[in-house]
PDB file of C-alpha atoms and ligand atoms in Angstrom:
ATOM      1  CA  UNK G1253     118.231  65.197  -7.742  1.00 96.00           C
ATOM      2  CA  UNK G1254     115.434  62.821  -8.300  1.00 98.00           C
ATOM      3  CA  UNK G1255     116.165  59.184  -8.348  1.00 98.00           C
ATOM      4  CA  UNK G1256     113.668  56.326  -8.984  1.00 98.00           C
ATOM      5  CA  UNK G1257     114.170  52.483  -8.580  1.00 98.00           C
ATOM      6  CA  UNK G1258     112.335  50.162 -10.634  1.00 98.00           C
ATOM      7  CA  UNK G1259     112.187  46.633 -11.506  1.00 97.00           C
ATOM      8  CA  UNK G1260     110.071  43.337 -10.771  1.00 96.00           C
ATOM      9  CA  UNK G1261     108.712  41.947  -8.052  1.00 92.00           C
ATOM     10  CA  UNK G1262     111.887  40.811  -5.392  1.00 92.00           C
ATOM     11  CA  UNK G1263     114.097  42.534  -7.170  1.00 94.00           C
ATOM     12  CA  UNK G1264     115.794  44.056  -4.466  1.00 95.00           C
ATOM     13  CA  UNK G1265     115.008  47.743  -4.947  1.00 96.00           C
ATOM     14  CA  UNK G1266     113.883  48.078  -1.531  1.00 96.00           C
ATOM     15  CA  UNK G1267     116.807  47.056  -0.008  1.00 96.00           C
ATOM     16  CA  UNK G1268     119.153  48.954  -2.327  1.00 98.00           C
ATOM     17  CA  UNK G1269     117.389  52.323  -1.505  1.00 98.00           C
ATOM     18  CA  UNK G1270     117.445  51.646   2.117  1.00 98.00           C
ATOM     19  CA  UNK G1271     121.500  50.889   1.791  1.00 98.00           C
ATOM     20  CA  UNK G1272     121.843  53.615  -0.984  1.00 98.00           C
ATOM     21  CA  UNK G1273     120.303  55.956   1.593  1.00 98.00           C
ATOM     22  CA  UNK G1274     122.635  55.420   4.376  1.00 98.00           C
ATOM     23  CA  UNK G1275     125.650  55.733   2.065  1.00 97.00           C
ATOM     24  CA  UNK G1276     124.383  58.879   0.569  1.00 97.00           C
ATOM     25  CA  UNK G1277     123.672  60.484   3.747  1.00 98.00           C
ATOM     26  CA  UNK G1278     127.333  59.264   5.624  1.00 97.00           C
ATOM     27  CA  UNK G1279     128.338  61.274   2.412  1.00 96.00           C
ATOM     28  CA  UNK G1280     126.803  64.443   4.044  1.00 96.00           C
ATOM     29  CA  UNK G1281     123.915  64.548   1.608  1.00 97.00           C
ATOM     30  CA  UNK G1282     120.082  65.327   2.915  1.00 98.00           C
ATOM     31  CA  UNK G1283     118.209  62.128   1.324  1.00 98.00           C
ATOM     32  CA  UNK G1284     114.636  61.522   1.176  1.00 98.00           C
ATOM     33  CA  UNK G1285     113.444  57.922   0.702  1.00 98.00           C
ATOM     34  CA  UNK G1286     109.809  57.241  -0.304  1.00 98.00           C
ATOM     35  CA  UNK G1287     107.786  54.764  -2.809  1.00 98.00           C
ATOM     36  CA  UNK G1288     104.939  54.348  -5.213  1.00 98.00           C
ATOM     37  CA  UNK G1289     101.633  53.577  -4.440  1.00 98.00           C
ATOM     38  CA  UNK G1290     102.483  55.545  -0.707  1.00 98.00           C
ATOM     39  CA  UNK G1291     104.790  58.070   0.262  1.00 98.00           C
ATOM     40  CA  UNK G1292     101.985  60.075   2.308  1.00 98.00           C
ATOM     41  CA  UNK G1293      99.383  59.172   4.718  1.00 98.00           C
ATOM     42  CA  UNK G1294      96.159  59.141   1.496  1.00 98.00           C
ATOM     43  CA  UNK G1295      98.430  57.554  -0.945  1.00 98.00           C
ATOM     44  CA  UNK G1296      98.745  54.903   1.453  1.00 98.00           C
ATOM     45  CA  UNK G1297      95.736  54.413   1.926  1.00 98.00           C
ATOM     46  CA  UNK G1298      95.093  54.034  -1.909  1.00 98.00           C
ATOM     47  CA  UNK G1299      98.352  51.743  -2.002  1.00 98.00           C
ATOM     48  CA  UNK G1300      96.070  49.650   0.417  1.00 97.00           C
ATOM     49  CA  UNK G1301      93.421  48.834  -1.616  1.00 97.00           C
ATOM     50  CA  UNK G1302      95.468  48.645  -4.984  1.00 97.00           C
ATOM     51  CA  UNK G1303      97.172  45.657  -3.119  1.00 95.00           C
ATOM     52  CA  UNK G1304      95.045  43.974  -1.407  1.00 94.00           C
ATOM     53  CA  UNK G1305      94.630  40.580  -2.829  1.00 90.00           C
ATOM     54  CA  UNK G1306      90.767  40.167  -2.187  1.00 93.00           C
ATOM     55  CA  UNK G1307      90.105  42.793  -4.741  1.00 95.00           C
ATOM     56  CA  UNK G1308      89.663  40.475  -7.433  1.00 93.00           C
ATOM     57  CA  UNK G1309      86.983  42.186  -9.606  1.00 96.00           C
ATOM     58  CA  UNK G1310      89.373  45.780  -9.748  1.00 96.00           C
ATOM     59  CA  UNK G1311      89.313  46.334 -13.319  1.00 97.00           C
ATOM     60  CA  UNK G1312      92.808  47.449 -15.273  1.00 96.00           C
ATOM     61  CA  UNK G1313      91.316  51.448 -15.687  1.00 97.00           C
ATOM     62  CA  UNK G1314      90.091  51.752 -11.522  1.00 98.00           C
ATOM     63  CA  UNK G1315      93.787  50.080 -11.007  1.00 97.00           C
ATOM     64  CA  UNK G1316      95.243  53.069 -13.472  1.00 98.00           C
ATOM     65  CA  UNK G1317      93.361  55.833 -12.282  1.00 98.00           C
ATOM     66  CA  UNK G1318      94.052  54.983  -8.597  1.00 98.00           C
ATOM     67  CA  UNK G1319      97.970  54.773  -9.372  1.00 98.00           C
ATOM     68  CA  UNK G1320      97.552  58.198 -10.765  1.00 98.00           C
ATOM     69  CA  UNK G1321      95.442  59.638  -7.595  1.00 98.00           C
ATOM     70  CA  UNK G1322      97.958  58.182  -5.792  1.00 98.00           C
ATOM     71  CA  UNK G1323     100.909  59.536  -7.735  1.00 98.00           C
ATOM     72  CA  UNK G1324      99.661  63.080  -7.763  1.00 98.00           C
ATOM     73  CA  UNK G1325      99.115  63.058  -4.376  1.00 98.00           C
ATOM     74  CA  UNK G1326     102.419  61.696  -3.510  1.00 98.00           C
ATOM     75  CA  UNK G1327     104.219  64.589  -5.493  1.00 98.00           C
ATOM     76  CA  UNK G1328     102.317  67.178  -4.119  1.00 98.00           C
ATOM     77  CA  UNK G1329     102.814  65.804  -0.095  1.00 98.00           C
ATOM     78  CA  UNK G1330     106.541  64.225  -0.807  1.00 98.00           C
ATOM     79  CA  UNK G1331     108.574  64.541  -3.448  1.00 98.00           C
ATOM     80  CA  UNK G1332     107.903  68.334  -4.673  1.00 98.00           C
ATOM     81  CA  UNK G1333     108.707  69.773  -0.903  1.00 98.00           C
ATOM     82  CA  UNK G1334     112.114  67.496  -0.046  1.00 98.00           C
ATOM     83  CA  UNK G1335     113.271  68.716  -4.052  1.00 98.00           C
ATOM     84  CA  UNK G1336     112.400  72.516  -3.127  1.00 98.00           C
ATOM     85  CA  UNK G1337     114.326  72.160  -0.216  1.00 98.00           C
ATOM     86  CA  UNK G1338     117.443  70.806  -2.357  1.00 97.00           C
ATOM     87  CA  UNK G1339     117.031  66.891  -0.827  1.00 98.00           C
ATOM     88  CA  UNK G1340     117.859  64.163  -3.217  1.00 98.00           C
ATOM     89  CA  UNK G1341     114.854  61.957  -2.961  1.00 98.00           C
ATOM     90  CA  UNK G1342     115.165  58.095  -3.745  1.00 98.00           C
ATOM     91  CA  UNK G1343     111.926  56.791  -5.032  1.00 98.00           C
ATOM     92  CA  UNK G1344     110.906  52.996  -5.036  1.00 98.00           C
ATOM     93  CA  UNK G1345     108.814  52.538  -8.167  1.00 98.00           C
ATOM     94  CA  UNK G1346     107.520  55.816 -10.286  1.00 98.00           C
ATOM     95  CA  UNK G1347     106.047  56.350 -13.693  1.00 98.00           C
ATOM     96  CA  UNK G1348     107.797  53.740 -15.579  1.00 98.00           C
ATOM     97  CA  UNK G1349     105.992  51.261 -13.378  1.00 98.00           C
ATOM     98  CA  UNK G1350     102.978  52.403 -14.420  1.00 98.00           C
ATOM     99  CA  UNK G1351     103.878  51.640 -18.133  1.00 98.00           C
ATOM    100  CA  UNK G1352     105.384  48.175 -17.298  1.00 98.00           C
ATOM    101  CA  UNK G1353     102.603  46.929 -15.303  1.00 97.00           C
ATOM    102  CA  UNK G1354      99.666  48.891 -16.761  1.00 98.00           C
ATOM    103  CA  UNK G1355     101.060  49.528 -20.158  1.00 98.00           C
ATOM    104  CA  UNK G1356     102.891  46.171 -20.649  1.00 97.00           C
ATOM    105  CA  UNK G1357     101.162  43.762 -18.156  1.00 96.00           C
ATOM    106  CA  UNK G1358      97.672  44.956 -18.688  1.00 96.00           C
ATOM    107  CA  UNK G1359      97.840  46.177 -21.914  1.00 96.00           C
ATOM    108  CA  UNK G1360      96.209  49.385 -21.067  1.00 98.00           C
ATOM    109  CA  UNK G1361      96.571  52.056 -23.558  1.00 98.00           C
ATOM    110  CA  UNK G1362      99.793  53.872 -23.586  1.00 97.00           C
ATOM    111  CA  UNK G1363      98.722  57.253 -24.873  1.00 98.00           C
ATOM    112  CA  UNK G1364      96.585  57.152 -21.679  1.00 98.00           C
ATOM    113  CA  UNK G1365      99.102  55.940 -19.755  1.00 98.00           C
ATOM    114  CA  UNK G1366     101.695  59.006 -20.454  1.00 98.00           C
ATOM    115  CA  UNK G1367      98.643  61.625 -20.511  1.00 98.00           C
ATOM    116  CA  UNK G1368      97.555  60.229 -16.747  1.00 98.00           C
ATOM    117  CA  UNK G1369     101.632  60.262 -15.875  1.00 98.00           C
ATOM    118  CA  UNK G1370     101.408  63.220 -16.902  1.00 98.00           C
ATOM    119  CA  UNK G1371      98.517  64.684 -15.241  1.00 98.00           C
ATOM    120  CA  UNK G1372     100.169  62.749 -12.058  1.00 98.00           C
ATOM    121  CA  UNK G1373     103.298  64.427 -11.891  1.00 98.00           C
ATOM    122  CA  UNK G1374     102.856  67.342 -13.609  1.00 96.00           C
ATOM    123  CA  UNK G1375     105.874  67.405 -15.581  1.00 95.00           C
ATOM    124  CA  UNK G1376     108.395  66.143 -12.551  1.00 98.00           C
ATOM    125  CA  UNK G1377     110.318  63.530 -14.188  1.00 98.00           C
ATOM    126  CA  UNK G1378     113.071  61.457 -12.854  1.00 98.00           C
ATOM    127  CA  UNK G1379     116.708  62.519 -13.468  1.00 97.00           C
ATOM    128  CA  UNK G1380     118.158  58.950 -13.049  1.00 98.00           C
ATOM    129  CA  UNK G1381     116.162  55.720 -13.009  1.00 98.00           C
ATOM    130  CA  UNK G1382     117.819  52.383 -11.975  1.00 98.00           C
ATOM    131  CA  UNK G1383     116.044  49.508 -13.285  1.00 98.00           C
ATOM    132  CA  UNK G1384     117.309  46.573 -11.201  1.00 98.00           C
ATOM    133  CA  UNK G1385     116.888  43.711 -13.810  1.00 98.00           C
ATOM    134  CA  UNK G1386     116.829  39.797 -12.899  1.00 95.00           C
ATOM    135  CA  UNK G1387     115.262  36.841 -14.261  1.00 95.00           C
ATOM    136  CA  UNK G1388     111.243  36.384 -13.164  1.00 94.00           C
ATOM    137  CA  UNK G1389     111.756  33.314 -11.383  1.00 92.00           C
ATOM    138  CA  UNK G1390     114.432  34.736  -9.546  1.00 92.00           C
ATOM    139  CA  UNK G1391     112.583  37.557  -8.145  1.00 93.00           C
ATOM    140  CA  UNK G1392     109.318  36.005  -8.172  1.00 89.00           C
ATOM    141  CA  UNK G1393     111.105  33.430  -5.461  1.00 87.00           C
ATOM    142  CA  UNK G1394     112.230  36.039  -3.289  1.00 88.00           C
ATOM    143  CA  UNK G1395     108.878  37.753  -3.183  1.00 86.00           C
ATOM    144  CA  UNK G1396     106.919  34.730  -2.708  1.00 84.00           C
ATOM    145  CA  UNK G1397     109.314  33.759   0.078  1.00 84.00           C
ATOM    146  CA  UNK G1398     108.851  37.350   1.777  1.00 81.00           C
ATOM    147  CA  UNK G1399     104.906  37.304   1.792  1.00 77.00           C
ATOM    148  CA  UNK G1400     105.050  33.487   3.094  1.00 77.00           C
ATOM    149  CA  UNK G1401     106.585  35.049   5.786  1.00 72.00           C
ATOM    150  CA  UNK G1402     104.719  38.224   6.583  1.00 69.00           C
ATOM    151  CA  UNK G1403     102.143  38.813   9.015  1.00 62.00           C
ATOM    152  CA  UNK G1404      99.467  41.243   8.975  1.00 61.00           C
ATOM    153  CA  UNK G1405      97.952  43.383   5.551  1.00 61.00           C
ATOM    154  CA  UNK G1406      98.214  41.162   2.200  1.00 65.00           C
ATOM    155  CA  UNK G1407      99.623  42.786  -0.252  1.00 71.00           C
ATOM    156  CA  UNK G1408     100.151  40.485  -2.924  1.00 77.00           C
ATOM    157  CA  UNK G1409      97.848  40.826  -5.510  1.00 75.00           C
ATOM    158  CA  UNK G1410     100.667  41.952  -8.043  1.00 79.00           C
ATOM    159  CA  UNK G1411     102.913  38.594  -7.078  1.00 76.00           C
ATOM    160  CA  UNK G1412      99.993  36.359  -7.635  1.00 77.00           C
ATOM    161  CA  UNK G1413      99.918  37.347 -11.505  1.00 82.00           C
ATOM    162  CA  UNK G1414     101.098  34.819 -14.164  1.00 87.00           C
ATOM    163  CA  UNK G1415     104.939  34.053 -14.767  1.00 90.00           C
ATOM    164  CA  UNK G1416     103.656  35.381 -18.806  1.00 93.00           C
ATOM    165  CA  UNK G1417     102.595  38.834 -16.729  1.00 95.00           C
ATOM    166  CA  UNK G1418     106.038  38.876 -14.940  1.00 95.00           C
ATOM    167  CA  UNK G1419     108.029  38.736 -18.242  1.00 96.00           C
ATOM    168  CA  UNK G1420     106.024  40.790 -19.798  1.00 97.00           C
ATOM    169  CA  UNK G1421     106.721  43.808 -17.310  1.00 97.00           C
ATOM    170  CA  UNK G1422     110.134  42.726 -17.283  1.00 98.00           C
ATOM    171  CA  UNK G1423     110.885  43.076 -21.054  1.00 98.00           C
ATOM    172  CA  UNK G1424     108.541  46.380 -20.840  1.00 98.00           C
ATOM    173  CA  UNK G1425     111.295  47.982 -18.711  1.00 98.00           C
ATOM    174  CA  UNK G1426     114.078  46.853 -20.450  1.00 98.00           C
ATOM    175  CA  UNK G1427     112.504  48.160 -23.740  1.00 98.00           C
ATOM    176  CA  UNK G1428     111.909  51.714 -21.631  1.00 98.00           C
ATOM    177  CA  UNK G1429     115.710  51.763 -20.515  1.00 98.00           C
ATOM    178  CA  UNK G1430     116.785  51.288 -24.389  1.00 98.00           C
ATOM    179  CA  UNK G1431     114.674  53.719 -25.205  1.00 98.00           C
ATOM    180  CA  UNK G1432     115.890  56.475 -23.001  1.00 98.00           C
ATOM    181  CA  UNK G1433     119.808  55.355 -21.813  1.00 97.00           C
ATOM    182  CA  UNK G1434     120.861  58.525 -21.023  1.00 96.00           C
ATOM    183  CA  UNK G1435     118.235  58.230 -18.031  1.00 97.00           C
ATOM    184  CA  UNK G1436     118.036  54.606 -17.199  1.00 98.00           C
ATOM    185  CA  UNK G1437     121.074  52.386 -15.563  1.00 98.00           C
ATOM    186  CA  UNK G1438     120.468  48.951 -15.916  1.00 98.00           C
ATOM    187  CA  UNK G1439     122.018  47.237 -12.739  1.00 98.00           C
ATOM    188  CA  UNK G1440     122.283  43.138 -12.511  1.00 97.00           C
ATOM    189  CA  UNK G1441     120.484  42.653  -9.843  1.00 97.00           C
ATOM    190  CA  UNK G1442     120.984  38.670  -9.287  1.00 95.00           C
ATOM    191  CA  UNK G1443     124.150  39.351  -7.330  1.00 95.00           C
ATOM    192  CA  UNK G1444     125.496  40.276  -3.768  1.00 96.00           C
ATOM    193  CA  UNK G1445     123.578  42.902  -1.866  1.00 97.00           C
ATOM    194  CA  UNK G1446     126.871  44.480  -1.131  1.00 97.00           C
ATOM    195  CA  UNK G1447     128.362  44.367  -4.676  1.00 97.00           C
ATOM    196  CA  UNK G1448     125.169  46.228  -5.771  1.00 98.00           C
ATOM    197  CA  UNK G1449     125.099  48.787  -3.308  1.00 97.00           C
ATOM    198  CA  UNK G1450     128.945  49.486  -4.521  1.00 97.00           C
ATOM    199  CA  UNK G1451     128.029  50.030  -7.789  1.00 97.00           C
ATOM    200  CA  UNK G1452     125.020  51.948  -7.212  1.00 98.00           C
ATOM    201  CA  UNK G1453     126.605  54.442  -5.011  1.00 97.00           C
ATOM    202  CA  UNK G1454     129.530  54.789  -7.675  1.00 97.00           C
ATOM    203  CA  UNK G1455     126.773  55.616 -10.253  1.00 96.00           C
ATOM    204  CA  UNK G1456     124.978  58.094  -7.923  1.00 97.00           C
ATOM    205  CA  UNK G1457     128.090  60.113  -6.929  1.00 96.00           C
ATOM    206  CA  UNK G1458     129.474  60.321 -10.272  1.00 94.00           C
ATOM    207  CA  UNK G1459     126.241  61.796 -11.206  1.00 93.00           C
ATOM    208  CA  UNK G1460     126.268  64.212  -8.275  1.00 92.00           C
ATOM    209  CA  UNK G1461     129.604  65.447  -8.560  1.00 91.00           C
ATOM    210  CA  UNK G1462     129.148  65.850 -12.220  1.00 87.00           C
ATOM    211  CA  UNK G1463     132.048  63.230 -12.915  1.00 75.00           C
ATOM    212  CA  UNK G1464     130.355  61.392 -15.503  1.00 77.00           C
ATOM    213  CA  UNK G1465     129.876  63.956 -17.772  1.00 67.00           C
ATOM    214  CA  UNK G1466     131.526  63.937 -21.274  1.00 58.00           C
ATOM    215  CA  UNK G1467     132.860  67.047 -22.023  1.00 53.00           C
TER     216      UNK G1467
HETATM  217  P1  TMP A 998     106.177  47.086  -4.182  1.00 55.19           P
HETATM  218  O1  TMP A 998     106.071  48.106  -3.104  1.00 55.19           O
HETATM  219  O2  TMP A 998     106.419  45.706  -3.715  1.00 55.19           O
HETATM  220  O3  TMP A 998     107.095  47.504  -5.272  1.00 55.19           O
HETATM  221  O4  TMP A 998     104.702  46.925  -4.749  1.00 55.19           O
HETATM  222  C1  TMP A 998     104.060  47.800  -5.547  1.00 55.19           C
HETATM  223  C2  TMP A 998     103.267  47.028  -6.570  1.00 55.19           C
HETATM  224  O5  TMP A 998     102.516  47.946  -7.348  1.00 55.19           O
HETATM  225  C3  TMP A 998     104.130  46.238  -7.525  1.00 55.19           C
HETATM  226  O6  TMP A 998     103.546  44.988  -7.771  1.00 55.19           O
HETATM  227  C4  TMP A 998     104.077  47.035  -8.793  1.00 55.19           C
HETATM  228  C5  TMP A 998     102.759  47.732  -8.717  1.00 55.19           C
HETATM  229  N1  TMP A 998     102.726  49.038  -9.399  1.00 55.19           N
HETATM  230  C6  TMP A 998     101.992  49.163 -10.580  1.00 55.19           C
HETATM  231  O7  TMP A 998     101.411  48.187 -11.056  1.00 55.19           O
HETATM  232  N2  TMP A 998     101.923  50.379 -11.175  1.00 55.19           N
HETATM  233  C7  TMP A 998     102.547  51.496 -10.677  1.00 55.19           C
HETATM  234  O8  TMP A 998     102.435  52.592 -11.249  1.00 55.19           O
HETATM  235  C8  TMP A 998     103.295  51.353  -9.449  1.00 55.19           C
HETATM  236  C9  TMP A 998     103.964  52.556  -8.845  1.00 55.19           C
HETATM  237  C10 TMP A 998     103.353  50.110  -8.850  1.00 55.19           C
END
């Protein structure tokens, strides 16, 4: 099973996929974690530059086409091996990201945008996709408070964009999760850590015991 965690910036998917993880795998389940841009030593690397904040003059198409580099990449080291080998991989961020922020945010071209998505993952698409939704300002403040606090690589270039840029990819995701609800769960993500790990991992075992299904 192929799970993927999206939302905007400090929205807590991080967290939730670490906790999610350990839950899962007390469970008895083999779990993979990984994320987009990364999940392998090149698309690191690429995740490196996409983020770094001195790369001012990286236009909206090198930022697209390196996502997708990135993304194919990441399939091919990652997330095709651990679902051959019957692992439920947890993925934080995938191609709906790429719509919100490059479709939605940049107002790239969204024909492009599925053909490259598609090119990326070459048809792997996500069987449940949790969209952890909370106002901007709310997760905007936690991210801002993280990188205050972090040493080392910048990677904020994303958290630097306008509050208009934030909302935008915010109301691009909720328009993707009414558009497909049978994939998406929306999950309130301006709560308790712990009361969203609850429901999460109610939501994920239903699904992987089949209990959810209507018969
Ligand atoms: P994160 O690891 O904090 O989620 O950071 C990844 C950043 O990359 C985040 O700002 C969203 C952005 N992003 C895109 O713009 N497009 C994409 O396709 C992906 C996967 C991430």
């Amino acid at each position: 099973m192929f799970i993927t965690f999206e939302g905007i910036e400090g929205c807590g998917k991080s967290t939730q996929v670490r906790l999610l993880a350990e839950e899962l795998r007390r469970q008895g389940y083999e779990v993979t974690t990984t994320r987009e841009p990364g999940g392998c030593p090149i698309a690191d690397k690429i995740r490196a530059i996409l983020l770094d904040a001195t790369n001012t003059a990286m236009t909206p198409l090198t930022e697209l086409l390196l996502y997708a580099a990135a993304r194919s990449q990441h399939l091919h080291d990652t997330v095709r091996p651990a679902l051959a080998a019957g692992k439920i991989v947890l993925c934080d961020r995938f191609t709906d990201a790429t719509v919100a922020y490059q479709g939605c945010g940049r107002e790239l071209d969204r024909t492009l945008i599925e053909q490259l998505n598609g090119v990326a993952t070459g048809g792997v698409t996500p069987d449940l996709t949790i969209l952890m939704d909370c106002p901007v300002e709310i997760g905007l403040g936690r991210a801002l408070a993280r990188i205050s606090g972090t040493q080392g690589a910048r990677e904020e270039r994303f958290e630097l964009e306008s509050l208009q840029f934030h909302e935008a990819v915010r109301n691009g995701y909720l328009a993707l999760a009414a558009g497909e609800p049978k994939r998406f769960a929306v999950v309130n993500a301006h709560r308790s850590i712990p009361l969203i790990t609850g429901e999460l991992t109610t939501l994920v075992t239903a699904r992987l015991t089949g209990a959810d299904r209507v018969l």
